[in-house]
Amino acid sequence: MVSAAALMGASRADTVLVDAAAAYPEGPLWRDGKLLYVEYAGPGIKVWDGTHAGPYWSGKHCGASGLISYRRNHILVACYDANEIVELDETGKQIRALAKDSAGNPFIGPNDFTADGAGGIYVSASGVYELKAPISGTILYLSPTKSTLLEVANLIHYSNGLTLSKDGKNLLVSEMLAGRILSFPMNADGTLGPRSVWARMQDLAPPTPHEDAYNGPDGLKLGPDGNYYIAHNGSGRVLVVSDDKKLVRIITVPTPYVTNMNFGAGGADTVYITGVFDPWKAPFPGAVYRWTK
C-alpha cells in the first residue's frame, strides 16, 4: 500500500529554480562544487556555480542528452542527435568521439550512462522514439581496458536511464516506451545475462491525469540513501523507491516531462532535477530545479 506521506510527496516550497530558461535540460552532474547539465535543444553543456548558469561546452549538431564523469577527470557526453559519444578532457576540450560499436555498427540515440564500479561505463542507445517503430534500443559497454563500445543487450523498447542495483550485481534499465524497468545480471567482463522485469511503473505509484502512451521512466539513479530515484516523464515527478520496490516519496516539479536527476554535495538531501514543459514543440522550454529534504 502507498502511504499518504509518499503520495503527498515534497511540497514545491522544498524545490527552487536553478535555471528557469533551460532548453530541454537533461543529465545533471554535480562536479567540483558546480552543477553541469546538458541542453538537448541548446548548444551543449551548461554549468551552474551556485549563482549563475553559463556555457561550458558546445557541440554542433550534438543534441546532448547525458553526462558522466570518466577517468582522469574527464567527462563523457551522449550526443543523441549526432549518434556519438564524445569525451572531454578536464578543460572541457573534445578529445575523441565514438560513433560505432566494436563490431563496426553505428548506434542510434545514445542517451544516458552509469558506471559499473570497476572503471567501466554502460551506455543506453535508445533507438527511435516512436511507439510504432521497430524496437531497437540497446545497451553498450565501454570497458576500463578498451576504448571500444561493446553491445551487451538489445531489443529494448527505448532504453533510457541506467543504474546499478543496491547490491552491485545487476544493471537496471528504464525501458521507457514499455513503462517498466528491466534488470540484467552483470558479468565480470561487463556483458549482461538474461533480462527480467524489475518493476512496472503502474505498480510503483498511482497514475497521474492525462497520461499518454509515451509516459514512462526516464532517468534512473541509485541514491546515496540506498533508494532508487526514477524520473517519471509525463507525470511531473520523481519517484523515490526502496530496494524492496516500495514507494518512499514523490518529488513533484512544475515541468510535466521530468528527464533526469542527480545528487549534490548533501547526498540524497539535495536532488537536482531537470525537466521540460513541452518536449514536442520548439524551442522546448524547460527548467532545472534543486530539491532539498
PDB file of C-alpha atoms in Angstrom:
ATOM      1  CA  MET A   1       0.000   0.000   0.000  1.00  0.00           C
ATOM      2  CA  VAL A   2       1.222   3.502  -0.828  1.00  0.00           C
ATOM      3  CA  SER A   3       1.476   5.682   2.262  1.00  0.00           C
ATOM      4  CA  ALA A   4      -0.284   9.036   2.472  1.00  0.00           C
ATOM      5  CA  ALA A   5       3.058  10.716   3.177  1.00  0.00           C
ATOM      6  CA  ALA A   6       4.563   9.301  -0.010  1.00  0.00           C
ATOM      7  CA  LEU A   7       1.575  10.424  -2.070  1.00  0.00           C
ATOM      8  CA  MET A   8       1.863  13.946  -0.698  1.00  0.00           C
ATOM      9  CA  GLY A   9       5.495  13.984  -1.786  1.00  0.00           C
ATOM     10  CA  ALA A  10       7.600  17.074  -1.416  1.00  0.00           C
ATOM     11  CA  SER A  11       5.904  20.422  -1.406  1.00  0.00           C
ATOM     12  CA  ARG A  12       7.077  22.896  -4.021  1.00  0.00           C
ATOM     13  CA  ALA A  13       8.354  25.010  -1.138  1.00  0.00           C
ATOM     14  CA  ASP A  14      11.211  22.499  -0.998  1.00  0.00           C
ATOM     15  CA  THR A  15      12.020  22.991  -4.684  1.00  0.00           C
ATOM     16  CA  VAL A  16      13.774  26.092  -6.038  1.00  0.00           C
ATOM     17  CA  LEU A  17      14.743  27.123  -9.541  1.00  0.00           C
ATOM     18  CA  VAL A  18      18.348  26.781 -10.642  1.00  0.00           C
ATOM     19  CA  ASP A  19      17.761  27.640 -14.314  1.00  0.00           C
ATOM     20  CA  ALA A  20      14.376  28.917 -15.477  1.00  0.00           C
ATOM     21  CA  ALA A  21      15.413  29.156 -19.130  1.00  0.00           C
ATOM     22  CA  ALA A  22      16.945  25.788 -19.990  1.00  0.00           C
ATOM     23  CA  ALA A  23      16.322  24.362 -23.464  1.00  0.00           C
ATOM     24  CA  TYR A  24      15.328  20.714 -22.866  1.00  0.00           C
ATOM     25  CA  PRO A  25      17.778  20.096 -19.977  1.00  0.00           C
ATOM     26  CA  GLU A  26      18.967  16.617 -19.032  1.00  0.00           C
ATOM     27  CA  GLY A  27      21.895  14.800 -17.457  1.00  0.00           C
ATOM     28  CA  PRO A  28      22.643  16.798 -14.273  1.00  0.00           C
ATOM     29  CA  LEU A  29      26.096  16.077 -12.846  1.00  0.00           C
ATOM     30  CA  TRP A  30      27.482  17.552  -9.605  1.00  0.00           C
ATOM     31  CA  ARG A  31      31.211  18.046 -10.017  1.00  0.00           C
ATOM     32  CA  ASP A  32      33.801  20.111  -8.128  1.00  0.00           C
ATOM     33  CA  GLY A  33      31.158  22.141  -6.326  1.00  0.00           C
ATOM     34  CA  LYS A  34      29.283  23.032  -9.514  1.00  0.00           C
ATOM     35  CA  LEU A  35      26.340  21.622 -11.427  1.00  0.00           C
ATOM     36  CA  LEU A  36      26.810  20.585 -15.039  1.00  0.00           C
ATOM     37  CA  TYR A  37      23.850  19.707 -17.234  1.00  0.00           C
ATOM     38  CA  VAL A  38      23.115  19.426 -20.917  1.00  0.00           C
ATOM     39  CA  GLU A  39      20.616  21.247 -23.087  1.00  0.00           C
ATOM     40  CA  TYR A  40      19.355  18.854 -25.724  1.00  0.00           C
ATOM     41  CA  ALA A  41      17.861  21.783 -27.643  1.00  0.00           C
ATOM     42  CA  GLY A  42      20.778  24.074 -26.841  1.00  0.00           C
ATOM     43  CA  PRO A  43      24.438  24.223 -27.806  1.00  0.00           C
ATOM     44  CA  GLY A  44      25.713  21.552 -25.406  1.00  0.00           C
ATOM     45  CA  ILE A  45      26.622  21.740 -21.706  1.00  0.00           C
ATOM     46  CA  LYS A  46      25.884  24.470 -19.172  1.00  0.00           C
ATOM     47  CA  VAL A  47      27.476  24.973 -15.751  1.00  0.00           C
ATOM     48  CA  TRP A  48      25.851  26.495 -12.653  1.00  0.00           C
ATOM     49  CA  ASP A  49      28.182  27.833  -9.971  1.00  0.00           C
ATOM     50  CA  GLY A  50      25.562  28.291  -7.266  1.00  0.00           C
ATOM     51  CA  THR A  51      24.501  31.698  -8.532  1.00  0.00           C
ATOM     52  CA  HIS A  52      24.641  31.860 -12.320  1.00  0.00           C
ATOM     53  CA  ALA A  53      24.355  29.416 -15.218  1.00  0.00           C
ATOM     54  CA  GLY A  54      26.568  29.786 -18.283  1.00  0.00           C
ATOM     55  CA  PRO A  55      28.094  27.834 -21.184  1.00  0.00           C
ATOM     56  CA  TYR A  56      30.647  25.074 -20.559  1.00  0.00           C
ATOM     57  CA  TRP A  57      30.934  23.188 -23.875  1.00  0.00           C
ATOM     58  CA  SER A  58      29.349  23.493 -27.293  1.00  0.00           C
ATOM     59  CA  GLY A  59      28.960  20.636 -29.749  1.00  0.00           C
ATOM     60  CA  LYS A  60      27.494  21.391 -33.153  1.00  0.00           C
ATOM     61  CA  HIS A  61      24.532  19.130 -34.017  1.00  0.00           C
ATOM     62  CA  CYS A  62      25.169  17.133 -30.817  1.00  0.00           C
ATOM     63  CA  GLY A  63      21.703  17.107 -29.236  1.00  0.00           C
ATOM     64  CA  ALA A  64      23.244  16.330 -25.863  1.00  0.00           C
ATOM     65  CA  SER A  65      21.219  14.074 -23.578  1.00  0.00           C
ATOM     66  CA  GLY A  66      23.545  12.730 -20.866  1.00  0.00           C
ATOM     67  CA  LEU A  67      26.757  13.242 -18.901  1.00  0.00           C
ATOM     68  CA  ILE A  68      29.008  11.142 -16.703  1.00  0.00           C
ATOM     69  CA  SER A  69      32.404  11.601 -15.081  1.00  0.00           C
ATOM     70  CA  TYR A  70      35.081   9.498 -16.725  1.00  0.00           C
ATOM     71  CA  ARG A  71      38.653   8.543 -15.871  1.00  0.00           C
ATOM     72  CA  ARG A  72      41.365  11.204 -15.454  1.00  0.00           C
ATOM     73  CA  ASN A  73      38.765  13.790 -14.531  1.00  0.00           C
ATOM     74  CA  HIS A  74      37.220  13.629 -17.993  1.00  0.00           C
ATOM     75  CA  ILE A  75      33.545  13.721 -18.995  1.00  0.00           C
ATOM     76  CA  LEU A  76      31.551  11.644 -21.463  1.00  0.00           C
ATOM     77  CA  VAL A  77      28.706  13.330 -23.337  1.00  0.00           C
ATOM     78  CA  ALA A  78      25.887  11.430 -25.025  1.00  0.00           C
ATOM     79  CA  CYS A  79      25.184  13.214 -28.323  1.00  0.00           C
ATOM     80  CA  TYR A  80      21.724  11.878 -29.094  1.00  0.00           C
ATOM     81  CA  ASP A  81      21.245  13.609 -32.444  1.00  0.00           C
ATOM     82  CA  ALA A  82      24.793  13.041 -33.689  1.00  0.00           C
ATOM     83  CA  ASN A  83      24.686   9.356 -32.647  1.00  0.00           C
ATOM     84  CA  GLU A  84      28.043   9.515 -30.906  1.00  0.00           C
ATOM     85  CA  ILE A  85      29.734   9.551 -27.510  1.00  0.00           C
ATOM     86  CA  VAL A  86      32.097  12.486 -27.018  1.00  0.00           C
ATOM     87  CA  GLU A  87      34.946  12.515 -24.488  1.00  0.00           C
ATOM     88  CA  LEU A  88      36.009  15.861 -22.997  1.00  0.00           C
ATOM     89  CA  ASP A  89      39.185  16.476 -21.025  1.00  0.00           C
ATOM     90  CA  GLU A  90      39.419  18.318 -17.701  1.00  0.00           C
ATOM     91  CA  THR A  91      39.347  21.684 -19.504  1.00  0.00           C
ATOM     92  CA  GLY A  92      36.210  20.856 -21.495  1.00  0.00           C
ATOM     93  CA  LYS A  93      38.086  20.237 -24.747  1.00  0.00           C
ATOM     94  CA  GLN A  94      36.856  17.427 -27.002  1.00  0.00           C
ATOM     95  CA  ILE A  95      39.488  14.737 -27.443  1.00  0.00           C
ATOM     96  CA  ARG A  96      37.589  11.976 -29.246  1.00  0.00           C
ATOM     97  CA  ALA A  97      34.188  10.779 -30.414  1.00  0.00           C
ATOM     98  CA  LEU A  98      32.852   7.232 -30.696  1.00  0.00           C
ATOM     99  CA  ALA A  99      30.185   6.631 -33.350  1.00  0.00           C
ATOM    100  CA  LYS A 100      30.349   2.837 -33.848  1.00  0.00           C
ATOM    101  CA  ASP A 101      30.395  -0.210 -31.614  1.00  0.00           C
ATOM    102  CA  SER A 102      33.168  -2.806 -31.530  1.00  0.00           C
ATOM    103  CA  ALA A 103      31.590  -4.659 -34.455  1.00  0.00           C
ATOM    104  CA  GLY A 104      31.710  -1.530 -36.586  1.00  0.00           C
ATOM    105  CA  ASN A 105      27.985  -0.874 -36.347  1.00  0.00           C
ATOM    106  CA  PRO A 106      26.514   2.592 -35.713  1.00  0.00           C
ATOM    107  CA  PHE A 107      24.189   3.042 -32.737  1.00  0.00           C
ATOM    108  CA  ILE A 108      21.049   5.153 -32.555  1.00  0.00           C
ATOM    109  CA  GLY A 109      20.278   7.763 -29.932  1.00  0.00           C
ATOM    110  CA  PRO A 110      22.901   7.449 -27.177  1.00  0.00           C
ATOM    111  CA  ASN A 111      21.035   8.739 -24.156  1.00  0.00           C
ATOM    112  CA  ASP A 112      22.388   8.073 -20.662  1.00  0.00           C
ATOM    113  CA  PHE A 113      25.198   6.447 -18.671  1.00  0.00           C
ATOM    114  CA  THR A 114      26.081   4.665 -15.471  1.00  0.00           C
ATOM    115  CA  ALA A 115      29.416   3.438 -14.106  1.00  0.00           C
ATOM    116  CA  ASP A 116      29.882  -0.231 -13.240  1.00  0.00           C
ATOM    117  CA  GLY A 117      32.037   0.471 -10.171  1.00  0.00           C
ATOM    118  CA  ALA A 118      35.110  -1.118 -11.776  1.00  0.00           C
ATOM    119  CA  GLY A 119      36.094   1.558 -14.276  1.00  0.00           C
ATOM    120  CA  GLY A 120      33.637   0.576 -16.999  1.00  0.00           C
ATOM    121  CA  ILE A 121      30.681   2.577 -18.314  1.00  0.00           C
ATOM    122  CA  TYR A 122      27.285   1.385 -19.529  1.00  0.00           C
ATOM    123  CA  VAL A 123      25.539   3.479 -22.189  1.00  0.00           C
ATOM    124  CA  SER A 124      21.934   3.333 -23.329  1.00  0.00           C
ATOM    125  CA  ALA A 125      21.367   3.804 -27.059  1.00  0.00           C
ATOM    126  CA  SER A 126      17.629   4.309 -27.148  1.00  0.00           C
ATOM    127  CA  GLY A 127      16.702   3.716 -30.763  1.00  0.00           C
ATOM    128  CA  VAL A 128      13.750   5.537 -32.311  1.00  0.00           C
ATOM    129  CA  TYR A 129      11.364   7.444 -30.040  1.00  0.00           C
ATOM    130  CA  GLU A 130       8.219   6.173 -31.719  1.00  0.00           C
ATOM    131  CA  LEU A 131       5.751   3.624 -30.380  1.00  0.00           C
ATOM    132  CA  LYS A 132       5.173   2.026 -33.770  1.00  0.00           C
ATOM    133  CA  ALA A 133       8.827   1.931 -34.819  1.00  0.00           C
ATOM    134  CA  PRO A 134      10.787  -1.347 -34.602  1.00  0.00           C
ATOM    135  CA  ILE A 135      12.167  -1.926 -31.113  1.00  0.00           C
ATOM    136  CA  SER A 136      15.830  -1.043 -31.470  1.00  0.00           C
ATOM    137  CA  GLY A 137      17.115   0.134 -28.075  1.00  0.00           C
ATOM    138  CA  THR A 138      20.459  -1.286 -26.956  1.00  0.00           C
ATOM    139  CA  ILE A 139      22.958  -1.176 -24.096  1.00  0.00           C
ATOM    140  CA  LEU A 140      26.644  -0.630 -24.848  1.00  0.00           C
ATOM    141  CA  TYR A 141      29.628  -1.214 -22.570  1.00  0.00           C
ATOM    142  CA  LEU A 142      32.846   0.794 -22.520  1.00  0.00           C
ATOM    143  CA  SER A 143      35.361  -1.342 -20.655  1.00  0.00           C
ATOM    144  CA  PRO A 144      38.136   0.114 -18.486  1.00  0.00           C
ATOM    145  CA  THR A 145      40.788  -1.567 -20.662  1.00  0.00           C
ATOM    146  CA  LYS A 146      39.429  -0.927 -24.164  1.00  0.00           C
ATOM    147  CA  SER A 147      38.315   2.175 -25.996  1.00  0.00           C
ATOM    148  CA  THR A 148      35.513   0.469 -27.927  1.00  0.00           C
ATOM    149  CA  LEU A 149      31.807   0.113 -27.193  1.00  0.00           C
ATOM    150  CA  LEU A 150      30.510  -3.459 -26.984  1.00  0.00           C
ATOM    151  CA  GLU A 151      26.795  -4.106 -27.476  1.00  0.00           C
ATOM    152  CA  VAL A 152      25.665  -6.139 -24.454  1.00  0.00           C
ATOM    153  CA  ALA A 153      21.844  -6.011 -24.751  1.00  0.00           C
ATOM    154  CA  ASN A 154      19.316  -5.178 -27.456  1.00  0.00           C
ATOM    155  CA  LEU A 155      15.616  -5.248 -28.364  1.00  0.00           C
ATOM    156  CA  ILE A 156      14.733  -2.799 -25.596  1.00  0.00           C
ATOM    157  CA  HIS A 157      11.752  -0.524 -26.235  1.00  0.00           C
ATOM    158  CA  TYR A 158      13.624   2.760 -25.879  1.00  0.00           C
ATOM    159  CA  SER A 159      16.404   2.127 -23.367  1.00  0.00           C
ATOM    160  CA  ASN A 160      16.944   5.230 -21.270  1.00  0.00           C
ATOM    161  CA  GLY A 161      18.128   5.727 -17.661  1.00  0.00           C
ATOM    162  CA  LEU A 162      20.623   3.303 -16.107  1.00  0.00           C
ATOM    163  CA  THR A 163      21.845   2.480 -12.626  1.00  0.00           C
ATOM    164  CA  LEU A 164      23.344  -0.387 -10.667  1.00  0.00           C
ATOM    165  CA  SER A 165      21.272  -2.312  -8.170  1.00  0.00           C
ATOM    166  CA  LYS A 166      21.943  -1.694  -4.493  1.00  0.00           C
ATOM    167  CA  ASP A 167      23.930  -4.948  -4.184  1.00  0.00           C
ATOM    168  CA  GLY A 168      26.002  -4.034  -7.257  1.00  0.00           C
ATOM    169  CA  LYS A 169      25.134  -7.252  -9.069  1.00  0.00           C
ATOM    170  CA  ASN A 170      22.579  -6.068 -11.614  1.00  0.00           C
ATOM    171  CA  LEU A 171      22.151  -3.295 -14.148  1.00  0.00           C
ATOM    172  CA  LEU A 172      18.740  -1.625 -14.019  1.00  0.00           C
ATOM    173  CA  VAL A 173      17.481  -0.056 -17.253  1.00  0.00           C
ATOM    174  CA  SER A 174      14.497   2.209 -17.909  1.00  0.00           C
ATOM    175  CA  GLU A 175      12.540   0.693 -20.795  1.00  0.00           C
ATOM    176  CA  MET A 176      10.676   3.926 -21.346  1.00  0.00           C
ATOM    177  CA  LEU A 177       8.146   3.038 -24.045  1.00  0.00           C
ATOM    178  CA  ALA A 178       7.228  -0.182 -22.235  1.00  0.00           C
ATOM    179  CA  GLY A 179       6.608   1.690 -18.964  1.00  0.00           C
ATOM    180  CA  ARG A 180       8.899  -0.533 -16.927  1.00  0.00           C
ATOM    181  CA  ILE A 181      12.382  -1.061 -15.529  1.00  0.00           C
ATOM    182  CA  LEU A 182      14.443  -4.076 -16.555  1.00  0.00           C
ATOM    183  CA  SER A 183      17.163  -5.861 -14.597  1.00  0.00           C
ATOM    184  CA  PHE A 184      20.206  -7.578 -16.121  1.00  0.00           C
ATOM    185  CA  PRO A 185      22.754  -9.602 -14.111  1.00  0.00           C
ATOM    186  CA  MET A 186      26.252  -8.220 -14.752  1.00  0.00           C
ATOM    187  CA  ASN A 187      29.195 -10.451 -15.583  1.00  0.00           C
ATOM    188  CA  ALA A 188      32.805  -9.691 -14.651  1.00  0.00           C
ATOM    189  CA  ASP A 189      33.666  -8.721 -18.241  1.00  0.00           C
ATOM    190  CA  GLY A 190      30.779  -6.237 -18.469  1.00  0.00           C
ATOM    191  CA  THR A 191      28.488  -8.461 -20.504  1.00  0.00           C
ATOM    192  CA  LEU A 192      24.926  -8.953 -19.291  1.00  0.00           C
ATOM    193  CA  GLY A 193      22.830 -12.010 -18.512  1.00  0.00           C
ATOM    194  CA  PRO A 194      19.140 -12.602 -19.320  1.00  0.00           C
ATOM    195  CA  ARG A 195      16.779  -9.748 -18.542  1.00  0.00           C
ATOM    196  CA  SER A 196      13.884  -9.731 -16.119  1.00  0.00           C
ATOM    197  CA  VAL A 197      11.289  -7.103 -15.221  1.00  0.00           C
ATOM    198  CA  TRP A 198      12.362  -5.278 -12.053  1.00  0.00           C
ATOM    199  CA  ALA A 199       9.212  -3.145 -11.793  1.00  0.00           C
ATOM    200  CA  ARG A 200       6.353  -1.676 -13.815  1.00  0.00           C
ATOM    201  CA  MET A 201       5.612   1.983 -13.299  1.00  0.00           C
ATOM    202  CA  GLN A 202       1.931   1.270 -12.743  1.00  0.00           C
ATOM    203  CA  ASP A 203       2.871  -0.884  -9.740  1.00  0.00           C
ATOM    204  CA  LEU A 204       5.108   1.736  -8.111  1.00  0.00           C
ATOM    205  CA  ALA A 205       2.736   4.713  -7.897  1.00  0.00           C
ATOM    206  CA  PRO A 206      -0.821   5.667  -8.880  1.00  0.00           C
ATOM    207  CA  PRO A 207      -1.193   7.134 -12.376  1.00  0.00           C
ATOM    208  CA  THR A 208      -1.405  10.860 -12.963  1.00  0.00           C
ATOM    209  CA  PRO A 209      -4.167  12.534 -15.019  1.00  0.00           C
ATOM    210  CA  HIS A 210      -3.782  12.711 -18.794  1.00  0.00           C
ATOM    211  CA  GLU A 211      -1.012  10.111 -19.056  1.00  0.00           C
ATOM    212  CA  ASP A 212      -0.375   9.075 -22.651  1.00  0.00           C
ATOM    213  CA  ALA A 213       1.374   6.107 -24.253  1.00  0.00           C
ATOM    214  CA  TYR A 214       4.753   7.860 -24.033  1.00  0.00           C
ATOM    215  CA  ASN A 215       4.565   8.207 -20.258  1.00  0.00           C
ATOM    216  CA  GLY A 216       7.353   6.180 -18.671  1.00  0.00           C
ATOM    217  CA  PRO A 217      10.637   6.033 -16.768  1.00  0.00           C
ATOM    218  CA  ASP A 218      13.390   8.338 -17.990  1.00  0.00           C
ATOM    219  CA  GLY A 219      16.493   8.997 -15.839  1.00  0.00           C
ATOM    220  CA  LEU A 220      17.260   6.421 -13.152  1.00  0.00           C
ATOM    221  CA  LYS A 221      19.666   6.668 -10.207  1.00  0.00           C
ATOM    222  CA  LEU A 222      20.559   4.717  -7.084  1.00  0.00           C
ATOM    223  CA  GLY A 223      20.717   7.404  -4.419  1.00  0.00           C
ATOM    224  CA  PRO A 224      23.273   7.754  -1.609  1.00  0.00           C
ATOM    225  CA  ASP A 225      20.440   6.806   0.765  1.00  0.00           C
ATOM    226  CA  GLY A 226      20.016   3.390  -0.866  1.00  0.00           C
ATOM    227  CA  ASN A 227      16.741   4.314  -2.579  1.00  0.00           C
ATOM    228  CA  TYR A 228      16.123   4.421  -6.318  1.00  0.00           C
ATOM    229  CA  TYR A 229      15.181   7.713  -7.952  1.00  0.00           C
ATOM    230  CA  ILE A 230      13.072   7.430 -11.111  1.00  0.00           C
ATOM    231  CA  ALA A 231      12.294  10.396 -13.369  1.00  0.00           C
ATOM    232  CA  HIS A 232       8.653   9.831 -14.309  1.00  0.00           C
ATOM    233  CA  ASN A 233       8.482  11.518 -17.705  1.00  0.00           C
ATOM    234  CA  GLY A 234       4.983  12.796 -18.479  1.00  0.00           C
ATOM    235  CA  SER A 235       3.901  12.891 -14.831  1.00  0.00           C
ATOM    236  CA  GLY A 236       5.942  15.806 -13.456  1.00  0.00           C
ATOM    237  CA  ARG A 237       7.534  13.835 -10.673  1.00  0.00           C
ATOM    238  CA  VAL A 238      10.449  11.815  -9.364  1.00  0.00           C
ATOM    239  CA  LEU A 239       9.539   8.546  -7.672  1.00  0.00           C
ATOM    240  CA  VAL A 240      11.737   7.542  -4.750  1.00  0.00           C
ATOM    241  CA  VAL A 241      11.518   3.771  -4.325  1.00  0.00           C
ATOM    242  CA  SER A 242      13.137   1.468  -1.777  1.00  0.00           C
ATOM    243  CA  ASP A 243      15.130  -1.645  -2.636  1.00  0.00           C
ATOM    244  CA  ASP A 244      12.017  -3.736  -1.978  1.00  0.00           C
ATOM    245  CA  LYS A 245      10.118  -1.623  -4.544  1.00  0.00           C
ATOM    246  CA  LYS A 246       8.010   0.333  -2.067  1.00  0.00           C
ATOM    247  CA  LEU A 247       7.256   3.978  -2.719  1.00  0.00           C
ATOM    248  CA  VAL A 248       9.112   6.157  -0.213  1.00  0.00           C
ATOM    249  CA  ARG A 249       8.397   9.616  -1.574  1.00  0.00           C
ATOM    250  CA  ILE A 250       7.161  11.528  -4.597  1.00  0.00           C
ATOM    251  CA  ILE A 251       9.003  14.728  -5.513  1.00  0.00           C
ATOM    252  CA  THR A 252       6.902  16.946  -7.771  1.00  0.00           C
ATOM    253  CA  VAL A 253       8.139  19.715 -10.068  1.00  0.00           C
ATOM    254  CA  PRO A 254       6.296  22.116 -12.403  1.00  0.00           C
ATOM    255  CA  THR A 255       7.721  20.583 -15.604  1.00  0.00           C
ATOM    256  CA  PRO A 256       5.475  17.669 -16.675  1.00  0.00           C
ATOM    257  CA  TYR A 257       8.281  15.936 -18.574  1.00  0.00           C
ATOM    258  CA  VAL A 258      10.948  15.100 -15.997  1.00  0.00           C
ATOM    259  CA  THR A 259      14.095  13.912 -17.754  1.00  0.00           C
ATOM    260  CA  ASN A 260      16.664  13.153 -15.051  1.00  0.00           C
ATOM    261  CA  MET A 261      18.070  13.929 -11.617  1.00  0.00           C
ATOM    262  CA  ASN A 262      21.296  13.688  -9.629  1.00  0.00           C
ATOM    263  CA  PHE A 263      22.619  14.488  -6.178  1.00  0.00           C
ATOM    264  CA  GLY A 264      24.565  17.415  -4.789  1.00  0.00           C
ATOM    265  CA  ALA A 265      27.143  17.774  -2.044  1.00  0.00           C
ATOM    266  CA  GLY A 266      24.471  16.975   0.543  1.00  0.00           C
ATOM    267  CA  GLY A 267      23.902  13.496  -0.889  1.00  0.00           C
ATOM    268  CA  ALA A 268      20.263  12.454  -1.047  1.00  0.00           C
ATOM    269  CA  ASP A 269      19.266  15.577   0.909  1.00  0.00           C
ATOM    270  CA  THR A 270      19.870  17.644  -2.242  1.00  0.00           C
ATOM    271  CA  VAL A 271      18.488  16.476  -5.579  1.00  0.00           C
ATOM    272  CA  TYR A 272      18.927  18.372  -8.847  1.00  0.00           C
ATOM    273  CA  ILE A 273      16.076  17.695 -11.270  1.00  0.00           C
ATOM    274  CA  THR A 274      15.798  18.507 -14.983  1.00  0.00           C
ATOM    275  CA  GLY A 275      12.529  18.760 -16.871  1.00  0.00           C
ATOM    276  CA  VAL A 276      10.722  20.105 -19.936  1.00  0.00           C
ATOM    277  CA  PHE A 277       7.390  21.888 -20.283  1.00  0.00           C
ATOM    278  CA  ASP A 278       6.824  20.889 -23.915  1.00  0.00           C
ATOM    279  CA  PRO A 279       9.094  18.242 -25.493  1.00  0.00           C
ATOM    280  CA  TRP A 280       7.222  18.251 -28.789  1.00  0.00           C
ATOM    281  CA  LYS A 281       7.474  21.884 -29.857  1.00  0.00           C
ATOM    282  CA  ALA A 282      10.486  24.176 -30.291  1.00  0.00           C
ATOM    283  CA  PRO A 283      12.105  25.931 -28.501  1.00  0.00           C
ATOM    284  CA  PHE A 284      11.486  23.090 -25.973  1.00  0.00           C
ATOM    285  CA  PRO A 285      11.347  25.249 -22.820  1.00  0.00           C
ATOM    286  CA  GLY A 286      12.492  23.571 -19.641  1.00  0.00           C
ATOM    287  CA  ALA A 287      13.941  24.197 -16.209  1.00  0.00           C
ATOM    288  CA  VAL A 288      16.414  22.875 -13.674  1.00  0.00           C
ATOM    289  CA  TYR A 289      15.394  22.577 -10.012  1.00  0.00           C
ATOM    290  CA  ARG A 290      17.047  21.895  -6.678  1.00  0.00           C
ATOM    291  CA  TRP A 291      15.033  19.940  -4.158  1.00  0.00           C
ATOM    292  CA  THR A 292      16.163  19.808  -0.529  1.00  0.00           C
ATOM    293  CA  LYS A 293      14.915  17.467   2.121  1.00  0.00           C
TER     294      LYS A 293
END
